[in-house]
Short mmCIF file of C-alpha atoms in Angstrom, two decimals:
data_model
loop_
_atom_site.label_atom_id
_atom_site.label_comp_id
_atom_site.label_asym_id
_atom_site.label_seq_id
_atom_site.Cartn_x
_atom_site.Cartn_y
_atom_site.Cartn_z
CA UNK A 212 6.76 -18.30 14.56
CA UNK A 213 10.33 -17.97 15.18
CA UNK A 214 11.26 -15.55 17.95
CA UNK A 215 13.96 -12.92 17.14
CA UNK A 216 16.54 -11.78 19.65
CA UNK A 217 16.84 -8.33 20.77
CA UNK A 218 19.64 -7.75 18.44
CA UNK A 219 17.75 -9.46 15.53
CA UNK A 220 14.55 -7.19 16.50
CA UNK A 221 16.62 -4.13 16.67
CA UNK A 222 18.08 -4.95 13.05
CA UNK A 223 14.38 -5.25 11.74
CA UNK A 224 13.75 -2.13 13.53
CA UNK A 225 16.37 -0.26 11.55
CA UNK A 226 14.78 -1.44 8.18
CA UNK A 227 11.48 -0.25 9.32
CA UNK A 228 12.62 3.23 10.22
CA UNK A 229 14.44 3.48 6.67
CA UNK A 230 11.27 2.47 4.75
CA UNK A 231 8.39 4.00 6.77
CA UNK A 232 6.93 7.44 6.79
CA UNK A 233 7.68 9.50 9.99
CA UNK A 234 3.86 9.74 11.07
CA UNK A 235 3.65 5.86 11.10
CA UNK A 236 6.85 5.43 13.22
CA UNK A 237 5.77 8.10 15.71
CA UNK A 238 2.44 6.04 16.23
CA UNK A 239 4.42 3.03 16.93
CA UNK A 240 6.19 4.63 19.58
CA UNK A 241 3.38 6.76 20.97
CA UNK A 242 1.10 3.75 21.23
CA UNK A 243 3.81 1.84 23.45
CA UNK A 244 4.52 4.90 25.64
CA UNK A 245 8.00 5.12 24.23
CA UNK A 246 9.65 8.52 23.92
CA UNK A 247 9.24 9.71 20.34
CA UNK A 248 12.06 12.22 18.98
CA UNK A 249 12.07 14.81 16.31
CA UNK A 250 13.56 12.59 13.35
CA UNK A 251 14.36 9.29 12.04
CA UNK A 252 17.68 9.25 14.02
CA UNK A 253 16.11 9.84 17.14
CA UNK A 254 13.23 7.39 16.43
CA UNK A 255 15.72 4.68 16.02
CA UNK A 256 17.44 5.44 19.26
CA UNK A 257 14.07 5.56 20.99
CA UNK A 258 13.04 2.51 19.18
CA UNK A 259 15.86 0.51 20.33
CA UNK A 260 15.45 1.63 24.05
CA UNK A 261 11.88 0.85 23.91
CA UNK A 262 13.11 -2.80 23.00
CA UNK A 263 15.73 -2.96 25.66
CA UNK A 264 13.02 -1.76 28.06
CA UNK A 265 10.86 -4.34 27.17
CA UNK A 266 8.13 -1.80 26.02
CA UNK A 267 8.29 -2.99 22.35
CA UNK A 268 8.40 -6.75 21.67
CA UNK A 269 7.92 -8.87 18.30
CA UNK A 270 4.53 -9.34 18.77
CA UNK A 271 3.69 -5.50 18.84
CA UNK A 272 5.80 -4.77 15.73
CA UNK A 273 4.18 -7.65 13.96
CA UNK A 274 0.52 -5.99 14.82
CA UNK A 275 1.86 -2.60 13.86
CA UNK A 276 3.51 -3.76 10.60
CA UNK A 277 0.05 -5.55 9.39
CA UNK A 278 -1.69 -2.34 9.80
CA UNK A 279 0.61 0.00 7.86
CA UNK A 280 3.05 -1.97 5.89
CA UNK A 281 2.00 -2.01 2.15
CA UNK A 282 -1.30 -0.13 2.69
CA UNK A 283 -1.64 2.93 0.71
CA UNK A 284 0.40 4.29 -2.07
CA UNK A 285 -0.64 1.49 -4.21
CA UNK A 286 -3.00 0.17 -7.11
CA UNK A 287 -6.04 -2.12 -6.21
CA UNK A 288 -7.94 -4.41 -8.36
CA UNK A 289 -10.99 -6.14 -7.50
CA UNK A 290 -11.93 -9.77 -8.63
CA UNK A 291 -14.56 -12.25 -8.80
CA UNK A 292 -14.48 -14.84 -5.81
CA UNK A 293 -12.71 -18.03 -6.26
CA UNK A 294 -14.86 -21.09 -6.67
CA UNK A 295 -13.18 -23.26 -3.82
CA UNK A 296 -15.29 -23.48 -0.66
CA UNK A 297 -13.99 -21.64 2.35
CA UNK A 298 -14.16 -24.70 4.44
CA UNK A 299 -11.93 -26.64 2.09
CA UNK A 300 -9.14 -23.81 1.89
CA UNK A 301 -7.04 -25.07 4.72
CA UNK A 302 -6.93 -28.56 3.58
CA UNK A 303 -6.13 -27.50 -0.21
CA UNK A 304 -3.31 -25.36 0.92
CA UNK A 305 -1.62 -27.58 3.39
CA UNK A 306 -0.63 -29.95 0.61
CA UNK A 307 1.00 -27.17 -1.57
CA UNK A 308 4.88 -26.47 -1.53
CA UNK A 309 4.08 -22.89 -0.06
CA UNK A 310 2.21 -24.76 3.22
CA UNK A 311 5.29 -23.74 5.50
CA UNK A 312 4.31 -20.24 5.03
CA UNK A 313 1.03 -20.72 6.89
CA UNK A 314 2.94 -21.83 9.73
CA UNK A 315 4.85 -18.65 9.95
CA UNK A 316 2.50 -15.76 9.55
CA UNK A 317 5.03 -12.94 9.81
CA UNK A 318 8.73 -12.95 8.58
CA UNK A 319 10.84 -9.89 7.69
CA UNK A 320 12.34 -10.96 4.49
CA UNK A 321 12.49 -8.72 1.38
CA UNK A 322 14.15 -10.75 -1.46
CA UNK A 323 15.57 -9.07 -4.41
CA UNK A 324 12.86 -10.95 -6.56
CA UNK A 325 9.39 -10.88 -5.79
CA UNK A 326 7.98 -13.83 -3.67
CA UNK A 327 5.33 -15.11 -1.51
CA UNK A 328 6.32 -14.47 1.99
CA UNK A 329 3.64 -14.26 4.19
CA UNK A 330 0.08 -15.89 4.47
CA UNK A 331 -2.80 -16.03 6.99
CA UNK A 332 -5.92 -18.14 7.10
CA UNK A 333 -8.56 -17.30 9.73
CA UNK A 334 -12.35 -17.44 10.16
CA UNK A 335 -12.53 -14.13 8.64
CA UNK A 336 -10.10 -13.94 5.79
CA UNK A 337 -7.13 -15.36 3.70
CA UNK A 338 -4.30 -13.05 3.23
CA UNK A 339 -1.41 -13.47 1.31
CA UNK A 340 1.87 -11.21 0.92
CA UNK A 341 4.42 -10.97 -1.85
CA UNK A 342 7.77 -8.95 -1.03
CA UNK A 343 10.45 -7.47 -3.08
CA UNK A 344 13.25 -5.30 -1.85
CA UNK A 345 16.54 -3.62 -2.38
CA UNK A 346 18.79 -1.40 -0.09
CA UNK A 347 20.70 1.23 -1.82
CA UNK A 348 22.79 4.28 -1.19
CA UNK A 349 22.02 7.46 -2.39
CA UNK A 350 24.28 10.83 -1.89
CA UNK A 351 23.57 13.05 0.81
CA UNK A 352 25.69 16.16 0.02
CA UNK A 353 24.37 18.05 2.97
CA UNK A 354 26.44 15.58 5.10
CA UNK A 355 29.65 15.97 3.23
CA UNK A 356 32.48 17.64 5.37
CA UNK A 357 36.46 18.14 5.23
CA UNK A 358 38.78 17.27 7.93
CA UNK A 359 42.61 18.04 8.46
CA UNK A 360 44.46 15.13 9.63
CA UNK A 361 48.26 14.79 10.17
CA UNK A 362 48.80 17.82 7.90
CA UNK A 363 46.47 16.39 5.03
CA UNK A 364 43.21 17.52 4.01
CA UNK A 365 40.60 14.80 3.83
CA UNK A 366 36.86 15.11 2.31
CA UNK A 367 34.36 12.76 3.42
CA UNK A 368 31.23 12.15 0.96
CA UNK A 369 28.16 11.15 2.69
CA UNK A 370 25.52 8.37 1.51
CA UNK A 371 22.46 7.72 3.11
CA UNK A 372 21.24 4.16 3.05
CA UNK A 373 17.87 3.83 1.29
CA UNK A 374 15.42 0.71 1.80
CA UNK A 375 12.96 0.37 -1.00
CA UNK A 376 10.32 -2.42 -0.42
CA UNK A 377 7.49 -3.39 -2.66
CA UNK A 378 4.59 -5.36 -1.59
CA UNK A 379 1.59 -7.14 -3.37
CA UNK A 380 -1.13 -8.59 -1.41
CA UNK A 381 -4.01 -10.88 -2.21
CA UNK A 382 -6.83 -10.43 0.37
CA UNK A 383 -10.12 -12.45 0.51
CA UNK A 384 -12.38 -11.32 3.33
CA UNK A 385 -15.05 -13.78 3.39
CA UNK A 386 -17.73 -11.45 4.19
CA UNK A 387 -17.11 -9.28 1.16
CA UNK A 388 -18.68 -10.11 -2.36
CA UNK A 389 -15.10 -9.52 -3.84
CA UNK A 390 -11.43 -10.34 -3.32
CA UNK A 391 -8.74 -8.04 -3.88
CA UNK A 392 -5.01 -7.57 -5.10
CA UNK A 393 -3.07 -4.73 -3.72
CA UNK A 394 0.04 -3.88 -5.66
CA UNK A 395 2.74 -1.04 -4.54
CA UNK A 396 4.67 -1.51 -7.84
CA UNK A 397 4.44 1.30 -10.35
CA UNK A 398 2.18 0.71 -13.09
CA UNK A 399 4.57 0.89 -15.94
CA UNK A 400 6.54 -1.14 -18.34
CA UNK A 401 4.13 -4.35 -17.90
CA UNK A 402 5.03 -4.51 -14.33
CA UNK A 403 1.73 -5.12 -12.82
CA UNK A 404 1.12 -7.85 -15.55
CA UNK A 405 4.22 -9.55 -14.19
CA UNK A 406 3.15 -9.36 -10.60
CA UNK A 407 -0.37 -10.46 -11.39
CA UNK A 408 1.13 -13.53 -13.46
CA UNK A 409 3.22 -14.48 -10.36
CA UNK A 410 0.19 -14.12 -7.94
CA UNK A 411 -2.02 -16.36 -10.24
CA UNK A 412 0.55 -18.78 -10.40
CA UNK A 413 1.20 -19.16 -6.84
CA UNK A 414 -2.38 -19.25 -6.14
CA UNK A 415 -2.84 -22.33 -8.57
CA UNK A 416 0.26 -23.80 -6.52
CA UNK A 417 -1.77 -23.04 -3.30
CA UNK A 418 -5.08 -24.89 -4.89
CA UNK A 419 -6.91 -21.47 -4.32
CA UNK A 420 -7.62 -21.23 -7.76
CA UNK A 421 -6.64 -22.88 -10.91
CA UNK A 422 -7.21 -20.06 -13.27
CA UNK A 423 -6.86 -16.43 -12.93
CA UNK A 424 -10.05 -14.55 -11.62
CA UNK A 425 -12.37 -12.51 -13.59
CA UNK A 426 -11.81 -8.93 -12.95
CA UNK A 427 -14.60 -6.73 -11.69
CA UNK A 428 -15.46 -3.72 -13.82
CA UNK A 429 -15.13 -0.66 -11.89
CA UNK A 430 -16.27 2.03 -14.79
CA UNK A 431 -19.75 2.29 -13.29
CA UNK A 432 -18.37 2.80 -9.93
CA UNK A 433 -16.26 5.85 -10.96
CA UNK A 434 -19.35 7.26 -13.09
CA UNK A 435 -21.40 7.11 -9.75
CA UNK A 436 -18.73 9.01 -7.62
CA UNK A 437 -18.22 11.44 -10.44
CA UNK A 438 -21.61 12.62 -9.84
CA UNK A 439 -21.71 12.81 -6.12
CA UNK A 440 -21.76 16.58 -5.02
CA UNK A 441 -20.41 15.84 -1.68
CA UNK A 442 -17.06 14.60 -3.00
CA UNK A 443 -14.36 16.98 -4.27
CA UNK A 444 -13.88 15.46 -7.89
CA UNK A 445 -10.77 17.23 -9.49
CA UNK A 446 -11.38 15.43 -13.10
CA UNK A 447 -13.65 13.39 -15.03
CA UNK A 448 -12.98 11.32 -18.15
CA UNK A 449 -15.60 9.40 -20.06
CA UNK A 450 -14.33 7.40 -22.81
CA UNK A 451 -16.05 5.95 -25.87
CA UNK A 452 -14.76 4.23 -29.09
CA UNK A 453 -13.30 7.11 -31.20
CA UNK A 454 -12.95 9.83 -28.52
CA UNK A 455 -13.39 10.92 -24.87
CA UNK A 456 -14.83 13.81 -22.94
CA UNK A 457 -12.55 15.38 -20.02
CA UNK A 458 -13.67 17.62 -17.55
CA UNK A 459 -11.15 19.14 -15.27
CA UNK A 460 -11.17 21.89 -12.42
CA UNK A 461 -7.81 23.36 -12.59
CA UNK A 462 -7.64 25.07 -9.02
CA UNK A 463 -6.25 22.62 -6.36
CA UNK A 464 -8.75 23.68 -3.70
CA UNK A 465 -11.98 23.16 -6.24
CA UNK A 466 -13.81 20.31 -7.65
CA UNK A 467 -15.77 20.27 -10.88
CA UNK A 468 -18.92 20.40 -9.04
CA UNK A 469 -17.43 24.01 -7.70
CA UNK A 470 -17.31 25.39 -11.21
CA UNK A 471 -20.58 26.37 -12.46
CA UNK A 472 -20.11 26.10 -16.15
CA UNK A 473 -18.43 22.72 -15.87
CA UNK A 474 -21.06 21.36 -13.60
CA UNK A 475 -23.66 22.41 -16.06
CA UNK A 476 -21.64 20.68 -18.91
CA UNK A 477 -21.72 17.43 -16.95
CA UNK A 478 -25.01 17.61 -16.18
CA UNK A 479 -25.81 17.58 -19.95
CA UNK A 480 -23.83 14.58 -20.64
CA UNK A 481 -25.33 11.24 -20.68
CA UNK A 482 -22.67 9.15 -19.04
CA UNK A 483 -24.61 5.67 -20.15
CA UNK A 484 -23.37 6.44 -23.56
CA UNK A 485 -19.73 6.13 -22.76
CA UNK A 486 -18.10 2.72 -22.43
CA UNK A 487 -15.63 3.70 -19.66
CA UNK A 488 -15.10 6.39 -16.94
CA UNK A 489 -12.16 7.69 -14.87
CA UNK A 490 -11.90 10.35 -12.31
CA UNK A 491 -9.77 11.78 -9.51
CA UNK A 492 -11.24 12.11 -6.22
CA UNK A 493 -10.79 13.49 -2.76
CA UNK A 494 -12.18 11.37 0.23
CA UNK A 495 -12.24 12.71 3.63
CA UNK A 496 -14.00 12.13 7.06
CA UNK A 497 -16.94 14.05 5.94
CA UNK A 498 -17.68 12.18 2.71
CA UNK A 499 -16.56 8.96 3.86
CA UNK A 500 -16.94 8.80 7.95
CA UNK A 501 -14.20 6.95 9.72
CA UNK A 502 -11.26 8.09 7.32
CA UNK A 503 -8.20 9.09 9.21
CA UNK A 504 -7.30 11.88 6.57
CA UNK A 505 -7.80 13.15 3.43
CA UNK A 506 -6.89 10.89 0.62
CA UNK A 507 -6.47 11.24 -3.18
CA UNK A 508 -7.75 8.58 -5.06
CA UNK A 509 -7.66 8.22 -8.88
CA UNK A 510 -10.02 5.56 -10.68
CA UNK A 511 -9.53 4.28 -13.86
CA UNK A 512 -12.48 2.42 -15.56
CA UNK A 513 -10.48 1.52 -18.59
CA UNK A 514 -8.48 -1.20 -16.79
CA UNK A 515 -10.65 -1.19 -13.76
CA UNK A 516 -7.97 0.04 -11.21
CA UNK A 517 -7.86 2.03 -8.08
CA UNK A 518 -4.89 4.07 -7.30
CA UNK A 519 -4.51 5.44 -3.77
CA UNK A 520 -2.20 8.30 -3.58
CA UNK A 521 -1.30 8.67 0.09
CA UNK A 522 0.40 6.09 2.59
CA UNK A 523 -2.33 5.31 5.17
CA UNK A 524 -3.55 2.54 7.35
CA UNK A 525 -5.38 -0.64 6.29
CA UNK A 526 -8.64 0.69 7.74
CA UNK A 527 -8.53 3.76 5.64
CA UNK A 528 -7.87 1.42 2.50
CA UNK A 529 -10.68 -0.74 3.31
CA UNK A 530 -13.05 2.00 3.65
CA UNK A 531 -12.26 3.38 0.06
CA UNK A 532 -12.04 0.04 -1.69
CA UNK A 533 -15.68 -0.58 0.09
CA UNK A 534 -17.08 2.74 -1.15
CA UNK A 535 -15.98 2.09 -4.48
CA UNK A 536 -17.35 -1.32 -4.84
CA UNK A 537 -20.63 -0.01 -3.19
CA UNK A 538 -20.80 2.35 -6.08
CA UNK A 539 -21.00 -0.19 -8.60
#
């Protein structure tokens, strides 16, 4: 992998600070014994100093990015496994036009159009990453100011740089009975269909699978989760041709199991009579041990999609996806 110079690594750090949540930047600084600071301006100054002092290098940034970038605030689809034998993956992919990516596990490019940019094949998994990014300037009126110079009055209007980064990921963990596609793009205007189409095309080019994989139905998973009393379930929607039943707890701090009348109504419904089930759940360390914080998850049985509504770590996302799969 190409090693970056310190100025190049600092440029990468600036993009990271613009696009990542404060919590995760603090963790990078904290874990490497670098002074943290109070805001993004101070984070960046201290991150640059940590690079100059040799406390943060490219390997440490790469490790940190693999754990937090593109995890959470995303949609997840589960699929049946490819037919190719795991032992044949390396040879099959080495002959593809994307083979060079396998030799460069991490890069920092976010092109304007979605493109396959990262690939890792190990004894444990195949991970492929597609990236798309745009930099823009947004008005920051609070930073506007006026200044007199040589008898003339000047008005300075401020703009803040915004770095928008979208990531899609194909992850095949060899000890799991499924593979997954993770998409941070919004699910609107056919965007997911376009992203999935590109992923299937590139997986075909890589010789991983010649055709799109079969999506795993998650409707039964959400039906099962909706009935777990230890979960805070905000809403349940059960669908059938011709109509649906919707149960909702309107108070933010309560779930449908906390409202006696709704709880009794749910007990009187045979979920097996419905073709699909949706739900909104709140997972936390009590009902999902190992989770770092409470995370809102929306499950759509209609299109077998998991929506995670919080930026979090790869470990958190893995715990949620495994729990959904185990409830099938």
